[in-house]
Coordinates of C-alpha atoms in Angstrom, one line a residue:
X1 CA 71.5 128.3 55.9
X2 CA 75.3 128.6 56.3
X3 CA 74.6 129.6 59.9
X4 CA 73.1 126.2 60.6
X5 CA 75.8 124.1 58.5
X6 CA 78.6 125.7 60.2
X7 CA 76.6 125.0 63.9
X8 CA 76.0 121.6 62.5
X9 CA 79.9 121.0 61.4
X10 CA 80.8 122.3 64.7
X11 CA 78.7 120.1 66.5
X12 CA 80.1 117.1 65.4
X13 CA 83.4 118.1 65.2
X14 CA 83.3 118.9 69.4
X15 CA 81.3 115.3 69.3
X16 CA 84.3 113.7 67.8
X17 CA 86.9 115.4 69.7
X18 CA 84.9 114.8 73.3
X19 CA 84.5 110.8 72.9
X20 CA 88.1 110.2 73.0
X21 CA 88.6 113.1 75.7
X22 CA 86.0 111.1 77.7
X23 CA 87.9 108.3 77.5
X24 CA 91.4 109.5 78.4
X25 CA 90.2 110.6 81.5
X26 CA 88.0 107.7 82.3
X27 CA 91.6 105.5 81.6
X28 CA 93.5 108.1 84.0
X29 CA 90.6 107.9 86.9
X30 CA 90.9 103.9 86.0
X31 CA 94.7 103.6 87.0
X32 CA 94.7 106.2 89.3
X33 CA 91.9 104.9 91.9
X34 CA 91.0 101.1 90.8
X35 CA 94.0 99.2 89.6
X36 CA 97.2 99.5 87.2
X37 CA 99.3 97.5 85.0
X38 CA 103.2 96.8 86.0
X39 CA 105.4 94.5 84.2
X40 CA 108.3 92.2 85.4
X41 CA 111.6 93.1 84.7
X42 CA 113.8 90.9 87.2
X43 CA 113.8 87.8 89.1
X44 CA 114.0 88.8 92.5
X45 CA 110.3 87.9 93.3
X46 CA 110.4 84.5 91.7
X47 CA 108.9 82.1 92.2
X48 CA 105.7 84.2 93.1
X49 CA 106.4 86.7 89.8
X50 CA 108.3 85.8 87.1
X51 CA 110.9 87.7 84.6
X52 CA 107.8 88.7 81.9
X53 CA 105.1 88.3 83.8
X54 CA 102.3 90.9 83.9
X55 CA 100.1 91.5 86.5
X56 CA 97.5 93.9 87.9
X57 CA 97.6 96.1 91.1
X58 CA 94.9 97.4 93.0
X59 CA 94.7 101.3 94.0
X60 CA 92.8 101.2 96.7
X61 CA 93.6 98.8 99.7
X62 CA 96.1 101.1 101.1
X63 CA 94.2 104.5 100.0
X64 CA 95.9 107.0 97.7
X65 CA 98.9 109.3 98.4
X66 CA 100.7 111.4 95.7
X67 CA 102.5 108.5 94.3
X68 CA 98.3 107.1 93.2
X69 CA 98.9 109.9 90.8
X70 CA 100.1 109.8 87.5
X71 CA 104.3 110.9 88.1
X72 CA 103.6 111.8 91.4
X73 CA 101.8 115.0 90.6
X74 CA 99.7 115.4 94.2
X75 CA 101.6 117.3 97.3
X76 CA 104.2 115.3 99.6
X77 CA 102.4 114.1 102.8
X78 CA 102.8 110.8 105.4
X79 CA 98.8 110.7 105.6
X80 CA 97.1 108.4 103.0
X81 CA 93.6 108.6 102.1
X82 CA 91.6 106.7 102.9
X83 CA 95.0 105.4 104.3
X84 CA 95.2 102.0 105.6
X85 CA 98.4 99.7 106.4
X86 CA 99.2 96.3 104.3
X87 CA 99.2 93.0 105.8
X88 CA 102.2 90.7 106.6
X89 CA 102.1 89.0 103.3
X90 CA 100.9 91.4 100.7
X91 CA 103.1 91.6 97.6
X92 CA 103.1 95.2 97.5
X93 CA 104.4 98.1 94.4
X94 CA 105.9 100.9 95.5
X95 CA 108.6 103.9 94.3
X96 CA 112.1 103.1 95.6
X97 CA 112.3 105.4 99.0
X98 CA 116.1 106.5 97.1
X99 CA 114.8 107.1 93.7
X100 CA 111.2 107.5 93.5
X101 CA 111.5 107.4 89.1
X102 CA 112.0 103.8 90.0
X103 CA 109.2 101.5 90.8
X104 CA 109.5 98.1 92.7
X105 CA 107.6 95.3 93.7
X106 CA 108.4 93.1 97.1
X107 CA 106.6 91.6 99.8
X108 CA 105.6 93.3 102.9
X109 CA 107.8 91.5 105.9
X110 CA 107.2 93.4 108.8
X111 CA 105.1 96.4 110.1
X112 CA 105.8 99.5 112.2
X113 CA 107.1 98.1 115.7
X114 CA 108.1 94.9 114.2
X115 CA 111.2 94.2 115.1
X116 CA 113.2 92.3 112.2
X117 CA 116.5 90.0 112.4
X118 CA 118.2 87.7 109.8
X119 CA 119.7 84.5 111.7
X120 CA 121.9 82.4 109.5
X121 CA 119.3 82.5 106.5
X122 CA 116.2 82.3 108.9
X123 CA 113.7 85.0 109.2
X124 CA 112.9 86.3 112.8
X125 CA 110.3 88.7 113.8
X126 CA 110.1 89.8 117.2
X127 CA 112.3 87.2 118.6
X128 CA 110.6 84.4 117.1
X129 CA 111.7 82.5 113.7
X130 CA 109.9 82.0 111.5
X131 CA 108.2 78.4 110.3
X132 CA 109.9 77.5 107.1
X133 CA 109.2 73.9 105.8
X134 CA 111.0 72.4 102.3
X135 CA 109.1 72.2 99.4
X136 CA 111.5 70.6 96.5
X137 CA 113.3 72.2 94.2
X138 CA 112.0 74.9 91.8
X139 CA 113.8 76.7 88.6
X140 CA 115.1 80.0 89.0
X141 CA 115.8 82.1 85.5
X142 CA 118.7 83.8 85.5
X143 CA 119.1 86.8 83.4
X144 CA 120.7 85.0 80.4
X145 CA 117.5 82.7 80.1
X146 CA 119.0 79.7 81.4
X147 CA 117.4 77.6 84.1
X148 CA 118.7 76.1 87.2
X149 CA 117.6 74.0 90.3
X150 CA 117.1 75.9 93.5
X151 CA 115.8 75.0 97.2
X152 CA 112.4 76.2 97.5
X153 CA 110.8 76.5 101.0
X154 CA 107.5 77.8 102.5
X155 CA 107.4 80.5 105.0
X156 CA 104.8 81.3 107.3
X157 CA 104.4 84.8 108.7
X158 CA 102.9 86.3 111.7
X159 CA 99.2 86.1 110.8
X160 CA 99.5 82.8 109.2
X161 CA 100.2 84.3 105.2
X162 CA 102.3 81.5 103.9
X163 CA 104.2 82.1 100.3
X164 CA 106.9 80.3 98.9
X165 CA 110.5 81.3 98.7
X166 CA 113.5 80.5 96.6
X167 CA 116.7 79.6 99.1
X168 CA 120.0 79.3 96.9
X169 CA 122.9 79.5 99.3
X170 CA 123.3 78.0 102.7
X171 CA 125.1 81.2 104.0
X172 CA 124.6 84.0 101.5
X173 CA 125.6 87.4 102.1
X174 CA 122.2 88.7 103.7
X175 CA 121.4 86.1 105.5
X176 CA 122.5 87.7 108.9
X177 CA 120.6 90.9 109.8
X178 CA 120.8 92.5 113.4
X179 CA 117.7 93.7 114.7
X180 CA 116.1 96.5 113.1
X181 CA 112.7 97.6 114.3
X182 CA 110.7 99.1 111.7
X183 CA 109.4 102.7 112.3
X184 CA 105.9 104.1 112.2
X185 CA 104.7 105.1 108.9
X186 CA 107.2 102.2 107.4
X187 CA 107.1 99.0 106.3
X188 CA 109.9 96.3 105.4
X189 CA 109.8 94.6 102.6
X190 CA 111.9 91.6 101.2
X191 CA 112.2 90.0 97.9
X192 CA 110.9 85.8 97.7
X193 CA 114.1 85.1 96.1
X194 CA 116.0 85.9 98.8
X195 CA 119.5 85.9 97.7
X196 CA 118.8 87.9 94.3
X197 CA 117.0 90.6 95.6
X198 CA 117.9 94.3 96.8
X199 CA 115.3 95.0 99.6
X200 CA 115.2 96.7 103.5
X201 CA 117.7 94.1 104.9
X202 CA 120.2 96.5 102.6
X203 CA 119.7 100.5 104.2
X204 CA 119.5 103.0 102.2
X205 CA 122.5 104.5 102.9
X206 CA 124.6 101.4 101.5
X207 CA 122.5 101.0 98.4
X208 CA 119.8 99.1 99.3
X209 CA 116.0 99.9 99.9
X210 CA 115.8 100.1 103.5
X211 CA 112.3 100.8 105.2
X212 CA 110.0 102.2 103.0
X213 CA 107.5 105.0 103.5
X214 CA 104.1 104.0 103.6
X215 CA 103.4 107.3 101.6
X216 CA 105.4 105.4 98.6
X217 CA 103.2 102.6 98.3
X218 CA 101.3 102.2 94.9
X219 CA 99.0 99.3 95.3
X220 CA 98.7 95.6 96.0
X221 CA 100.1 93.2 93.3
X222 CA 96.5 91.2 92.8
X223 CA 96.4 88.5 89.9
X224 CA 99.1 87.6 86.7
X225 CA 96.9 88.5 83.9
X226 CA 100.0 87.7 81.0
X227 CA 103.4 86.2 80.8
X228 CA 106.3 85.9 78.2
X229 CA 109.3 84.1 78.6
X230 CA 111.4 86.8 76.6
X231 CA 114.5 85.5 78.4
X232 CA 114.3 82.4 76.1
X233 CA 113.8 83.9 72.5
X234 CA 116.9 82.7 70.9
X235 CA 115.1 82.7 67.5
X236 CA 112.0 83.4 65.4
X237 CA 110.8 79.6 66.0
X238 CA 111.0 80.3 69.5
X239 CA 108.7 83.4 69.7
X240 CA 105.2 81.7 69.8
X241 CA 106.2 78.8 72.2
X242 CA 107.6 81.2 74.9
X243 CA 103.8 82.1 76.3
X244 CA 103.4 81.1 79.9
X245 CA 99.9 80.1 79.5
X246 CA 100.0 78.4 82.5
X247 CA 100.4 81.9 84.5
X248 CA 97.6 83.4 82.7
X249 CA 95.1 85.1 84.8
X250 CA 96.9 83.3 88.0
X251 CA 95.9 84.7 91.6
X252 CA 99.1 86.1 93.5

């Protein structure tokens, strides 16, 4: 009798502890090979992502190197999975090729063999500028919360991806590149508010991102699923009213 109480005990005790085993690793193969979560911490991709938004990233488009892995655990290699290369366009995380603890979110400019220039604020790509028609003013959040009016432009890139972009300064201090030409197993990647972001057009060896390994991409930035305008919270009365609801499950 105390044979089959103690079986019994037992029994539901590995019952108990399994369930919630099951579903840690259900959660890891979830983030590791369909999509993740990532959170927005600056403005250099407004207006696409906002400071506070939320969004989801798919695993998968790209295939899956270490960096698909929970802190990098897998082995260093150039070859991808199921590997395949982004599209001009695709709003892209990734680990920063100079600090791989740090994770970053841009949008794919140019493609091994592209060959990249910056021409008084203008984008080229192999020798030919860019389309980039005005589209108003939008409102750039600064870090303090405040608000201001900025030129906002569409750009159209080779392909036909069009996304908007946030222009503040006629002649602001990356807004003339030389050439670079983007190597194989690289991509270059820019931030849509171009003169607040830290991207390729800066190399690596002077601070900046430069091209980044393809093997450091984490997935495609697919859809805003929440956004808080924590930036604006100067009081209790002001938590509730700072929900972007608008953004709320917003495509990217």
């Amino acid at each position: 009798m105390r044979q089959t109480i103690r079986r019994f005990l037992k029994g539901q005790v590995l019952k108990r502890l399994a369930e919630p085993a099951l579903v840690a690793v259900l959660m890891a193969c979830a983030t590791t090979a369909i999509a993740q979560p990532f959170y927005v911490p600056s403005g250099s991709m407004e207006p696409t992502l906002r400071i506070g938004d939320a969004f989801i990233a798919s695993k998968y488009p790209y295939g899956f190197s270490r960096w698909s892995l929970p802190y990098g655990l897998g082995p260093a290699s150039q070859a991808r999975l199921f590997g395949a290369m982004p599209r001009h366009g695709d709003v892209v995380v990734f680990r920063a090729p100079g600090n791989p603890r740090v994770t970053l979110v841009k949008r794919v400019i140019g493609l091994p063999g592209d060959r990249i220039a910056m021409r008084a604020g203008r984008l080229v790509i192999n020798g030919a500028a860019l389309p980039l028609t005005p589209a108003g003013l939008g409102q750039v959040e600064n870090h303090d919360g405040s608000k201001a009016p900025v030129a906002q432009f569409i750009e159209e890139l080779p392909g036909g991806a069009r996304h908007p972009i946030f222009k503040w300064q006629a002649n602001g201090p990356l807004d003339t590149m030389a050439t670079r030409t983007v190597p194989s197993g690289h991509v270059f990647v820019m931030g849509d508010n171009r003169d607040n972001s830290l991207d390729s057009r800066v190399p690596l060896a002077e601070g900046g991102v430069g091209m980044v390994p393809v093997e450091n991409l984490m997935g495609r930035a697919e859809m805003v699923v929440g956004s808080y305008d924590f930036l604006a919270v100067h009081s209790v009365h002001d938590w509730l009213g700072q929900f972007r609801l608008s953004r709320f499950l917003h495509a990217l």
